[in-house]
Short mmCIF file of N, CA and C in Angstrom, two decimals:
data_model
loop_
_atom_site.label_atom_id
_atom_site.label_comp_id
_atom_site.label_asym_id
_atom_site.label_seq_id
_atom_site.Cartn_x
_atom_site.Cartn_y
_atom_site.Cartn_z
N MET A 1138 -22.45 107.25 137.04
CA MET A 1138 -21.87 106.44 135.99
C MET A 1138 -20.73 105.61 136.58
N HIS A 1139 -20.63 104.38 136.20
CA HIS A 1139 -19.56 103.48 136.59
C HIS A 1139 -18.75 103.14 135.35
N HIS A 1140 -17.62 102.55 135.58
CA HIS A 1140 -16.84 102.00 134.47
C HIS A 1140 -16.70 100.51 134.69
N ILE A 1141 -16.62 99.77 133.62
CA ILE A 1141 -16.43 98.34 133.71
C ILE A 1141 -15.28 98.00 132.78
N CYS A 1142 -14.43 97.09 133.20
CA CYS A 1142 -13.28 96.70 132.38
C CYS A 1142 -13.57 95.39 131.68
N PHE A 1143 -13.37 95.38 130.39
CA PHE A 1143 -13.50 94.15 129.61
C PHE A 1143 -12.13 93.68 129.21
N THR A 1144 -11.88 92.40 129.37
CA THR A 1144 -10.62 91.83 128.95
C THR A 1144 -10.64 91.77 127.43
N THR A 1145 -9.73 92.50 126.82
CA THR A 1145 -9.68 92.51 125.37
C THR A 1145 -8.46 91.77 124.85
N ARG A 1146 -7.47 91.59 125.69
CA ARG A 1146 -6.29 90.86 125.23
C ARG A 1146 -5.99 89.67 126.13
N MET A 1147 -5.42 89.91 127.32
CA MET A 1147 -4.97 88.78 128.15
C MET A 1147 -5.02 89.15 129.63
N THR A 1148 -4.61 88.25 130.54
CA THR A 1148 -4.70 88.55 131.97
C THR A 1148 -3.42 88.31 132.76
N LYS A 1149 -3.04 89.26 133.65
CA LYS A 1149 -1.81 89.17 134.43
C LYS A 1149 -1.90 88.11 135.51
N GLU A 1150 -2.86 88.23 136.38
CA GLU A 1150 -2.98 87.33 137.52
C GLU A 1150 -4.22 86.47 137.29
N LEU A 1151 -4.01 85.20 137.07
CA LEU A 1151 -5.14 84.34 136.75
C LEU A 1151 -5.50 83.48 137.93
N GLY A 1152 -6.72 83.61 138.38
CA GLY A 1152 -7.24 82.79 139.46
C GLY A 1152 -8.56 82.22 139.01
N GLN A 1153 -9.45 82.07 139.94
CA GLN A 1153 -10.74 81.47 139.62
C GLN A 1153 -11.60 82.42 138.79
N ILE A 1154 -12.29 81.84 137.81
CA ILE A 1154 -13.16 82.59 136.92
C ILE A 1154 -14.60 82.22 137.24
N LEU A 1155 -15.46 83.24 137.34
CA LEU A 1155 -16.90 83.00 137.46
C LEU A 1155 -17.49 83.05 136.05
N ILE A 1156 -18.15 81.98 135.65
CA ILE A 1156 -18.79 81.92 134.34
C ILE A 1156 -20.29 82.12 134.54
N ILE A 1157 -20.83 83.17 133.93
CA ILE A 1157 -22.26 83.44 133.98
C ILE A 1157 -22.79 83.24 132.57
N TYR A 1158 -23.78 82.35 132.44
CA TYR A 1158 -24.33 82.16 131.10
C TYR A 1158 -25.83 81.94 131.15
N ASN A 1159 -26.45 82.27 130.04
CA ASN A 1159 -27.89 82.15 129.88
C ASN A 1159 -28.17 81.02 128.91
N PRO A 1160 -28.75 79.92 129.38
CA PRO A 1160 -28.98 78.77 128.50
C PRO A 1160 -29.97 79.07 127.37
N ALA A 1161 -30.76 80.15 127.51
CA ALA A 1161 -31.74 80.48 126.48
C ALA A 1161 -31.18 81.41 125.41
N ALA A 1162 -29.99 81.99 125.65
CA ALA A 1162 -29.43 82.95 124.69
C ALA A 1162 -29.22 82.29 123.32
N GLN A 1163 -29.72 82.96 122.31
CA GLN A 1163 -29.60 82.52 120.91
C GLN A 1163 -29.99 81.06 120.75
N ASN A 1164 -31.14 80.74 121.31
CA ASN A 1164 -31.70 79.39 121.18
C ASN A 1164 -30.73 78.29 121.59
N GLY A 1165 -30.02 78.50 122.69
CA GLY A 1165 -29.12 77.47 123.21
C GLY A 1165 -27.68 77.61 122.80
N LYS A 1166 -27.35 78.60 121.98
CA LYS A 1166 -25.98 78.80 121.53
C LYS A 1166 -25.03 79.04 122.72
N ALA A 1167 -25.54 79.68 123.77
CA ALA A 1167 -24.71 79.94 124.94
C ALA A 1167 -24.31 78.66 125.65
N VAL A 1168 -25.15 77.65 125.63
CA VAL A 1168 -24.81 76.37 126.26
C VAL A 1168 -23.63 75.75 125.52
N ASP A 1169 -23.67 75.76 124.20
CA ASP A 1169 -22.56 75.22 123.40
C ASP A 1169 -21.27 76.00 123.67
N ALA A 1170 -21.37 77.33 123.68
CA ALA A 1170 -20.18 78.16 123.94
C ALA A 1170 -19.66 77.92 125.35
N SER A 1171 -20.57 77.76 126.31
CA SER A 1171 -20.18 77.49 127.69
C SER A 1171 -19.46 76.15 127.81
N ASP A 1172 -19.98 75.14 127.14
CA ASP A 1172 -19.33 73.82 127.14
C ASP A 1172 -17.92 73.91 126.56
N LEU A 1173 -17.78 74.62 125.46
CA LEU A 1173 -16.46 74.78 124.83
C LEU A 1173 -15.50 75.52 125.76
N TYR A 1174 -15.99 76.58 126.41
CA TYR A 1174 -15.14 77.38 127.30
C TYR A 1174 -14.72 76.57 128.53
N ARG A 1175 -15.66 75.84 129.13
CA ARG A 1175 -15.31 75.02 130.28
C ARG A 1175 -14.29 73.95 129.91
N THR A 1176 -14.44 73.33 128.75
CA THR A 1176 -13.46 72.34 128.28
C THR A 1176 -12.10 72.99 128.11
N PHE A 1177 -12.08 74.20 127.54
CA PHE A 1177 -10.84 74.94 127.35
C PHE A 1177 -10.17 75.23 128.70
N LEU A 1178 -10.96 75.71 129.68
CA LEU A 1178 -10.41 76.03 131.01
C LEU A 1178 -9.89 74.78 131.71
N LYS A 1179 -10.60 73.66 131.58
CA LYS A 1179 -10.14 72.41 132.20
C LYS A 1179 -8.80 71.98 131.62
N LYS A 1180 -8.64 72.08 130.31
CA LYS A 1180 -7.37 71.73 129.67
C LYS A 1180 -6.23 72.61 130.16
N GLN A 1181 -6.55 73.87 130.48
CA GLN A 1181 -5.54 74.81 130.97
C GLN A 1181 -5.31 74.67 132.48
N GLY A 1182 -6.15 73.89 133.15
CA GLY A 1182 -6.04 73.72 134.60
C GLY A 1182 -6.49 74.95 135.37
N ILE A 1183 -7.40 75.73 134.81
CA ILE A 1183 -7.85 76.97 135.44
C ILE A 1183 -9.17 76.71 136.17
N PRO A 1184 -9.22 77.05 137.47
CA PRO A 1184 -10.46 76.82 138.23
C PRO A 1184 -11.56 77.81 137.82
N PHE A 1185 -12.79 77.32 137.87
CA PHE A 1185 -13.92 78.17 137.52
C PHE A 1185 -15.15 77.71 138.29
N THR A 1186 -16.11 78.62 138.38
CA THR A 1186 -17.41 78.34 138.96
C THR A 1186 -18.45 78.73 137.92
N ASP A 1187 -19.41 77.85 137.68
CA ASP A 1187 -20.49 78.11 136.73
C ASP A 1187 -21.68 78.75 137.43
N TYR A 1188 -22.32 79.67 136.75
CA TYR A 1188 -23.61 80.16 137.20
C TYR A 1188 -24.53 80.24 136.00
N LEU A 1189 -25.53 79.41 135.99
CA LEU A 1189 -26.53 79.39 134.94
C LEU A 1189 -27.66 80.33 135.38
N THR A 1190 -27.93 81.36 134.58
CA THR A 1190 -28.93 82.34 135.00
C THR A 1190 -30.29 81.70 135.19
N LYS A 1191 -30.98 82.17 136.22
CA LYS A 1191 -32.29 81.65 136.54
C LYS A 1191 -33.40 82.59 136.07
N GLY A 1192 -33.05 83.84 135.81
CA GLY A 1192 -34.04 84.82 135.38
C GLY A 1192 -34.79 85.46 136.53
N VAL A 1193 -34.68 84.88 137.73
CA VAL A 1193 -35.33 85.41 138.92
C VAL A 1193 -34.33 85.33 140.07
N ASP A 1194 -34.19 86.40 140.80
CA ASP A 1194 -33.29 86.44 141.96
C ASP A 1194 -31.84 86.10 141.63
N ASP A 1195 -31.39 86.39 140.43
CA ASP A 1195 -29.99 86.12 140.09
C ASP A 1195 -29.05 86.88 141.01
N THR A 1196 -29.42 88.10 141.38
CA THR A 1196 -28.56 88.92 142.24
C THR A 1196 -28.27 88.20 143.55
N LYS A 1197 -29.29 87.66 144.17
CA LYS A 1197 -29.12 86.96 145.46
C LYS A 1197 -28.14 85.79 145.31
N TYR A 1198 -28.31 84.99 144.27
CA TYR A 1198 -27.45 83.82 144.07
C TYR A 1198 -26.02 84.23 143.72
N ILE A 1199 -25.88 85.21 142.86
CA ILE A 1199 -24.53 85.64 142.48
C ILE A 1199 -23.81 86.26 143.67
N HIS A 1200 -24.51 87.02 144.51
CA HIS A 1200 -23.89 87.58 145.71
C HIS A 1200 -23.41 86.46 146.64
N SER A 1201 -24.20 85.40 146.79
CA SER A 1201 -23.79 84.30 147.67
C SER A 1201 -22.58 83.57 147.10
N ILE A 1202 -22.48 83.45 145.79
CA ILE A 1202 -21.30 82.85 145.16
C ILE A 1202 -20.07 83.71 145.46
N PHE A 1203 -20.23 85.04 145.40
CA PHE A 1203 -19.11 85.94 145.69
C PHE A 1203 -18.69 85.87 147.15
N GLU A 1204 -19.61 85.62 148.05
CA GLU A 1204 -19.27 85.50 149.47
C GLU A 1204 -18.43 84.26 149.74
N GLN A 1205 -18.59 83.23 148.91
CA GLN A 1205 -17.91 81.96 149.14
C GLN A 1205 -16.63 81.79 148.32
N ASN A 1206 -16.37 82.69 147.38
CA ASN A 1206 -15.23 82.54 146.47
C ASN A 1206 -14.54 83.86 146.22
N THR A 1207 -13.32 83.77 145.71
CA THR A 1207 -12.58 84.94 145.26
C THR A 1207 -12.34 84.76 143.77
N PHE A 1208 -12.85 85.70 142.99
CA PHE A 1208 -12.72 85.62 141.54
C PHE A 1208 -11.77 86.69 141.03
N THR A 1209 -11.00 86.34 140.02
CA THR A 1209 -10.12 87.32 139.39
C THR A 1209 -10.66 87.77 138.04
N LYS A 1210 -11.71 87.08 137.57
CA LYS A 1210 -12.30 87.42 136.29
C LYS A 1210 -13.72 86.86 136.23
N ILE A 1211 -14.55 87.54 135.46
CA ILE A 1211 -15.92 87.09 135.20
C ILE A 1211 -16.01 86.82 133.71
N ALA A 1212 -16.56 85.68 133.33
CA ALA A 1212 -16.82 85.37 131.92
C ALA A 1212 -18.33 85.37 131.73
N VAL A 1213 -18.82 86.26 130.89
CA VAL A 1213 -20.24 86.33 130.59
C VAL A 1213 -20.43 85.73 129.21
N ILE A 1214 -21.21 84.65 129.16
CA ILE A 1214 -21.44 83.95 127.90
C ILE A 1214 -22.90 84.16 127.51
N GLY A 1215 -23.10 84.87 126.42
CA GLY A 1215 -24.45 85.19 125.96
C GLY A 1215 -24.40 86.46 125.14
N GLY A 1216 -25.48 87.20 125.17
CA GLY A 1216 -25.56 88.44 124.42
C GLY A 1216 -25.71 89.63 125.35
N ASP A 1217 -26.25 90.71 124.80
CA ASP A 1217 -26.41 91.93 125.58
C ASP A 1217 -27.33 91.71 126.79
N GLY A 1218 -28.34 90.87 126.65
CA GLY A 1218 -29.25 90.60 127.76
C GLY A 1218 -28.55 89.91 128.91
N THR A 1219 -27.71 88.94 128.62
CA THR A 1219 -26.96 88.24 129.67
C THR A 1219 -25.96 89.18 130.33
N LEU A 1220 -25.32 90.02 129.52
CA LEU A 1220 -24.38 91.01 130.06
C LEU A 1220 -25.12 91.98 130.97
N ASN A 1221 -26.31 92.43 130.56
CA ASN A 1221 -27.11 93.33 131.37
C ASN A 1221 -27.46 92.68 132.70
N LEU A 1222 -27.86 91.42 132.66
CA LEU A 1222 -28.15 90.68 133.88
C LEU A 1222 -26.92 90.66 134.79
N ALA A 1223 -25.77 90.35 134.22
CA ALA A 1223 -24.53 90.24 135.01
C ALA A 1223 -24.16 91.56 135.67
N ILE A 1224 -24.17 92.65 134.91
CA ILE A 1224 -23.73 93.92 135.52
C ILE A 1224 -24.69 94.39 136.59
N ASN A 1225 -25.95 93.95 136.54
CA ASN A 1225 -26.90 94.31 137.58
C ASN A 1225 -26.82 93.38 138.78
N ALA A 1226 -26.31 92.17 138.61
CA ALA A 1226 -26.25 91.20 139.70
C ALA A 1226 -24.90 91.18 140.41
N LEU A 1227 -23.84 91.59 139.74
CA LEU A 1227 -22.51 91.54 140.36
C LEU A 1227 -22.40 92.54 141.51
N PRO A 1228 -21.82 92.12 142.64
CA PRO A 1228 -21.67 93.03 143.76
C PRO A 1228 -20.60 94.10 143.51
N THR A 1229 -19.70 93.85 142.58
CA THR A 1229 -18.66 94.81 142.23
C THR A 1229 -18.42 94.79 140.73
N LEU A 1230 -18.06 95.95 140.21
CA LEU A 1230 -17.72 96.02 138.78
C LEU A 1230 -16.21 96.24 138.61
N SER A 1231 -15.45 95.92 139.65
CA SER A 1231 -14.01 96.15 139.59
C SER A 1231 -13.23 94.94 139.08
N ILE A 1232 -13.90 93.83 138.84
CA ILE A 1232 -13.25 92.63 138.33
C ILE A 1232 -13.41 92.61 136.81
N PRO A 1233 -12.33 92.38 136.07
CA PRO A 1233 -12.46 92.35 134.60
C PRO A 1233 -13.46 91.31 134.12
N ILE A 1234 -14.16 91.66 133.06
CA ILE A 1234 -15.16 90.79 132.46
C ILE A 1234 -14.70 90.38 131.06
N VAL A 1235 -14.83 89.09 130.79
CA VAL A 1235 -14.60 88.57 129.44
C VAL A 1235 -15.98 88.34 128.86
N LEU A 1236 -16.29 88.97 127.76
CA LEU A 1236 -17.56 88.77 127.09
C LEU A 1236 -17.36 87.73 126.00
N ILE A 1237 -18.01 86.58 126.17
CA ILE A 1237 -17.93 85.51 125.19
C ILE A 1237 -19.24 85.52 124.41
N PRO A 1238 -19.17 85.95 123.15
CA PRO A 1238 -20.39 86.19 122.38
C PRO A 1238 -21.16 84.92 122.05
N ALA A 1239 -22.42 84.90 122.48
CA ALA A 1239 -23.32 83.79 122.17
C ALA A 1239 -24.74 84.32 122.17
N GLY A 1240 -24.90 85.54 121.67
CA GLY A 1240 -26.22 86.16 121.61
C GLY A 1240 -26.67 86.32 120.17
N THR A 1241 -27.69 87.11 119.99
CA THR A 1241 -28.26 87.30 118.66
C THR A 1241 -27.38 88.17 117.77
N GLY A 1242 -27.07 89.38 118.22
CA GLY A 1242 -26.30 90.30 117.39
C GLY A 1242 -24.84 90.40 117.77
N ASN A 1243 -24.52 90.21 119.04
CA ASN A 1243 -23.15 90.31 119.56
C ASN A 1243 -22.50 91.64 119.22
N ASP A 1244 -23.29 92.72 119.25
CA ASP A 1244 -22.78 94.03 118.86
C ASP A 1244 -21.63 94.51 119.74
N LEU A 1245 -21.77 94.39 121.06
CA LEU A 1245 -20.70 94.85 121.95
C LEU A 1245 -19.45 94.01 121.76
N ALA A 1246 -19.61 92.71 121.62
CA ALA A 1246 -18.44 91.84 121.40
C ALA A 1246 -17.72 92.22 120.11
N LYS A 1247 -18.46 92.54 119.06
CA LYS A 1247 -17.84 92.96 117.80
C LYS A 1247 -17.07 94.25 117.99
N MET A 1248 -17.62 95.17 118.81
CA MET A 1248 -16.92 96.41 119.07
C MET A 1248 -15.63 96.16 119.87
N LEU A 1249 -15.71 95.26 120.85
CA LEU A 1249 -14.55 94.98 121.69
C LEU A 1249 -13.46 94.21 120.96
N TYR A 1250 -13.85 93.19 120.22
CA TYR A 1250 -12.88 92.25 119.67
C TYR A 1250 -12.69 92.37 118.16
N GLN A 1251 -13.43 93.24 117.49
CA GLN A 1251 -13.39 93.40 116.04
C GLN A 1251 -14.00 92.21 115.30
N GLN A 1252 -13.58 91.03 115.61
CA GLN A 1252 -14.21 89.86 115.02
C GLN A 1252 -14.52 88.86 116.14
N VAL A 1253 -15.59 88.14 115.95
CA VAL A 1253 -16.05 87.22 116.99
C VAL A 1253 -15.49 85.84 116.70
N ASP A 1254 -14.32 85.56 117.27
CA ASP A 1254 -13.66 84.27 117.11
C ASP A 1254 -13.51 83.67 118.51
N LEU A 1255 -14.33 82.65 118.82
CA LEU A 1255 -14.34 82.10 120.17
C LEU A 1255 -12.98 81.59 120.62
N ASP A 1256 -12.25 80.88 119.76
CA ASP A 1256 -10.94 80.36 120.15
C ASP A 1256 -10.00 81.49 120.56
N ALA A 1257 -9.99 82.57 119.79
CA ALA A 1257 -9.12 83.71 120.11
C ALA A 1257 -9.55 84.36 121.42
N ILE A 1258 -10.84 84.49 121.65
CA ILE A 1258 -11.34 85.09 122.89
C ILE A 1258 -11.00 84.20 124.08
N PHE A 1259 -11.15 82.89 123.93
CA PHE A 1259 -10.78 81.96 125.00
C PHE A 1259 -9.31 82.14 125.37
N LYS A 1260 -8.44 82.19 124.36
CA LYS A 1260 -7.00 82.33 124.62
C LYS A 1260 -6.69 83.66 125.28
N ARG A 1261 -7.34 84.73 124.83
CA ARG A 1261 -7.13 86.04 125.45
C ARG A 1261 -7.52 86.02 126.92
N SER A 1262 -8.57 85.28 127.23
CA SER A 1262 -9.09 85.29 128.60
C SER A 1262 -8.16 84.61 129.60
N THR A 1263 -7.19 83.83 129.13
CA THR A 1263 -6.33 83.08 130.05
C THR A 1263 -4.84 83.31 129.83
N ALA A 1264 -4.47 84.19 128.93
CA ALA A 1264 -3.05 84.43 128.66
C ALA A 1264 -2.39 85.11 129.86
N SER A 1265 -1.07 85.13 129.87
CA SER A 1265 -0.33 85.61 131.05
C SER A 1265 -0.17 87.12 131.12
N ASP A 1266 -0.51 87.85 130.10
CA ASP A 1266 -0.40 89.31 130.12
C ASP A 1266 -1.59 89.87 129.36
N PHE A 1267 -2.28 90.84 129.93
CA PHE A 1267 -3.48 91.32 129.27
C PHE A 1267 -3.65 92.82 129.40
N SER A 1268 -4.52 93.35 128.59
CA SER A 1268 -4.95 94.73 128.75
C SER A 1268 -6.47 94.72 128.84
N THR A 1269 -7.00 95.70 129.54
CA THR A 1269 -8.44 95.82 129.66
C THR A 1269 -8.90 97.10 128.99
N ARG A 1270 -10.15 97.16 128.73
CA ARG A 1270 -10.76 98.33 128.11
C ARG A 1270 -11.92 98.76 128.99
N SER A 1271 -11.89 99.99 129.47
CA SER A 1271 -12.98 100.49 130.31
C SER A 1271 -14.15 100.94 129.44
N ILE A 1272 -15.34 100.58 129.87
CA ILE A 1272 -16.55 100.96 129.17
C ILE A 1272 -17.51 101.53 130.20
N ASP A 1273 -18.20 102.59 129.85
CA ASP A 1273 -19.15 103.21 130.77
C ASP A 1273 -20.35 102.31 131.02
N VAL A 1274 -20.77 102.31 132.27
CA VAL A 1274 -21.99 101.63 132.68
C VAL A 1274 -22.87 102.71 133.28
N TRP A 1275 -24.09 102.81 132.79
CA TRP A 1275 -25.01 103.85 133.24
C TRP A 1275 -26.09 103.25 134.11
N LYS A 1276 -26.85 104.12 134.77
CA LYS A 1276 -27.91 103.64 135.64
C LYS A 1276 -29.17 104.49 135.40
N CYS A 1277 -30.30 103.81 135.28
CA CYS A 1277 -31.59 104.47 135.13
C CYS A 1277 -32.62 103.64 135.89
N ASN A 1278 -33.44 104.30 136.71
CA ASN A 1278 -34.43 103.59 137.52
C ASN A 1278 -33.82 102.45 138.32
N LYS A 1279 -32.65 102.70 138.90
CA LYS A 1279 -31.93 101.74 139.74
C LYS A 1279 -31.43 100.51 138.98
N GLN A 1280 -31.41 100.56 137.66
CA GLN A 1280 -30.91 99.46 136.84
C GLN A 1280 -29.69 99.95 136.06
N ARG A 1281 -28.61 99.18 136.12
CA ARG A 1281 -27.44 99.49 135.30
C ARG A 1281 -27.71 99.05 133.87
N PHE A 1282 -27.11 99.75 132.93
CA PHE A 1282 -27.20 99.32 131.54
C PHE A 1282 -25.91 99.68 130.81
N ILE A 1283 -25.70 98.95 129.74
CA ILE A 1283 -24.49 99.13 128.94
C ILE A 1283 -24.89 98.90 127.48
N ASN A 1284 -24.28 99.62 126.60
CA ASN A 1284 -24.43 99.40 125.16
C ASN A 1284 -25.72 99.93 124.58
N VAL A 1285 -26.88 99.65 125.18
CA VAL A 1285 -28.15 100.04 124.59
C VAL A 1285 -29.10 100.57 125.65
N PHE A 1286 -29.80 101.63 125.31
CA PHE A 1286 -30.83 102.18 126.18
C PHE A 1286 -31.95 102.65 125.28
N GLY A 1287 -33.13 102.09 125.45
CA GLY A 1287 -34.25 102.47 124.60
C GLY A 1287 -35.38 103.06 125.42
N VAL A 1288 -35.96 104.12 124.90
CA VAL A 1288 -37.12 104.74 125.54
C VAL A 1288 -38.18 104.99 124.47
N GLY A 1289 -39.35 105.37 124.89
CA GLY A 1289 -40.40 105.67 123.93
C GLY A 1289 -40.81 104.43 123.16
N PHE A 1290 -40.92 104.58 121.85
CA PHE A 1290 -41.36 103.48 120.98
C PHE A 1290 -40.44 102.27 121.11
N ASP A 1291 -39.13 102.51 121.08
CA ASP A 1291 -38.16 101.41 121.19
C ASP A 1291 -38.28 100.70 122.53
N GLY A 1292 -38.44 101.47 123.60
CA GLY A 1292 -38.62 100.89 124.93
C GLY A 1292 -39.89 100.06 125.02
N GLU A 1293 -40.94 100.53 124.39
CA GLU A 1293 -42.20 99.79 124.36
C GLU A 1293 -42.04 98.47 123.61
N LEU A 1294 -41.30 98.49 122.51
CA LEU A 1294 -41.04 97.26 121.76
C LEU A 1294 -40.26 96.26 122.60
N ALA A 1295 -39.22 96.74 123.26
CA ALA A 1295 -38.41 95.85 124.10
C ALA A 1295 -39.25 95.25 125.23
N TYR A 1296 -40.09 96.07 125.83
CA TYR A 1296 -40.96 95.59 126.90
C TYR A 1296 -41.94 94.54 126.37
N ALA A 1297 -42.51 94.80 125.20
CA ALA A 1297 -43.47 93.87 124.60
C ALA A 1297 -42.82 92.54 124.25
N MET A 1298 -41.54 92.58 123.87
CA MET A 1298 -40.83 91.36 123.46
C MET A 1298 -40.35 90.54 124.64
N SER A 1299 -40.14 91.17 125.78
CA SER A 1299 -39.55 90.46 126.91
C SER A 1299 -40.45 89.32 127.37
N GLY A 1300 -39.85 88.16 127.49
CA GLY A 1300 -40.55 86.99 127.98
C GLY A 1300 -41.38 86.24 126.95
N LYS A 1301 -41.50 86.77 125.74
CA LYS A 1301 -42.28 86.08 124.71
C LYS A 1301 -41.43 85.05 123.99
N LYS A 1302 -42.04 83.97 123.66
CA LYS A 1302 -41.38 82.91 122.89
C LYS A 1302 -41.85 82.98 121.45
N TYR A 1303 -40.93 83.01 120.53
CA TYR A 1303 -41.23 83.03 119.11
C TYR A 1303 -40.55 81.85 118.44
N TRP A 1304 -41.14 81.33 117.42
CA TRP A 1304 -40.50 80.25 116.67
C TRP A 1304 -39.68 80.82 115.52
N LEU A 1305 -39.80 82.13 115.28
CA LEU A 1305 -39.07 82.79 114.20
C LEU A 1305 -37.68 83.21 114.68
N PRO A 1306 -36.77 83.50 113.77
CA PRO A 1306 -35.46 84.02 114.15
C PRO A 1306 -35.60 85.34 114.93
N SER A 1307 -34.63 85.61 115.79
CA SER A 1307 -34.69 86.76 116.70
C SER A 1307 -34.89 88.09 115.99
N PHE A 1308 -34.22 88.31 114.86
CA PHE A 1308 -34.36 89.60 114.20
C PHE A 1308 -35.78 89.84 113.70
N LEU A 1309 -36.52 88.76 113.42
CA LEU A 1309 -37.91 88.92 112.97
C LEU A 1309 -38.84 89.27 114.13
N LYS A 1310 -38.48 88.88 115.35
CA LYS A 1310 -39.30 89.21 116.52
C LYS A 1310 -39.51 90.73 116.59
N TYR A 1311 -38.41 91.45 116.40
CA TYR A 1311 -38.45 92.91 116.47
C TYR A 1311 -39.39 93.47 115.42
N TRP A 1312 -39.31 92.97 114.19
CA TRP A 1312 -40.15 93.46 113.10
C TRP A 1312 -41.62 93.11 113.34
N ILE A 1313 -41.89 91.97 113.95
CA ILE A 1313 -43.28 91.61 114.28
C ILE A 1313 -43.85 92.61 115.28
N GLU A 1314 -43.07 92.94 116.30
CA GLU A 1314 -43.54 93.89 117.31
C GLU A 1314 -43.70 95.29 116.71
N ILE A 1315 -42.82 95.67 115.81
CA ILE A 1315 -42.97 96.97 115.13
C ILE A 1315 -44.32 97.01 114.41
N ALA A 1316 -44.61 95.97 113.65
CA ALA A 1316 -45.88 95.91 112.91
C ALA A 1316 -47.07 95.99 113.85
N LYS A 1317 -46.99 95.31 114.99
CA LYS A 1317 -48.09 95.32 115.95
C LYS A 1317 -48.29 96.71 116.58
N HIS A 1318 -47.17 97.39 116.86
CA HIS A 1318 -47.23 98.64 117.62
C HIS A 1318 -47.32 99.90 116.76
N ILE A 1319 -47.01 99.81 115.50
CA ILE A 1319 -46.92 101.01 114.67
C ILE A 1319 -48.22 101.83 114.68
N PHE A 1320 -49.35 101.16 114.76
CA PHE A 1320 -50.63 101.87 114.72
C PHE A 1320 -51.26 102.05 116.10
N THR A 1321 -50.74 101.36 117.11
CA THR A 1321 -51.38 101.41 118.42
C THR A 1321 -50.56 102.16 119.47
N TYR A 1322 -49.30 102.44 119.20
CA TYR A 1322 -48.43 103.07 120.20
C TYR A 1322 -48.86 104.52 120.44
N LYS A 1323 -48.95 104.87 121.72
CA LYS A 1323 -49.25 106.25 122.11
C LYS A 1323 -48.09 106.77 122.92
N SER A 1324 -47.47 107.85 122.45
CA SER A 1324 -46.31 108.39 123.17
C SER A 1324 -46.75 109.17 124.39
#
């Protein structure tokens, strides 16, 4: 088990921030949030590096970015899936992470921040004094995970949904897969 620190209030030593975001999260909502965050950082004069997830070989690219830069904070813009990608691709979990909610449910962000207010989260991520909150990161089958772990029927649903494109809202995707699997799933 590892621990990961999330910036919940503010930051003492502010240097370059690595921004990791998924352009597909919440049907493009992460792109809008990323644009707002980059504009905010530019106004503050804070250096940052963008990394748009590719979905393939992210670990290799993120490691090469770390070899070329020194980061004092990671900003993950997206939902639980983007956060999962980040914690599996980062070479170290010792750098505080700012979770900027732009996913479907934003459950972890709601737990961390109580309310999902982007302006307040942006300000917390760059203030001169901060506190962090440690959260457990677990590992199964050589993959780190945080917040959610599904096995059995739930794991089968998640596997069936991965990579599929739906025109319906995200919460309906889950119900469609439940209906499909309820009679065919074998434990």
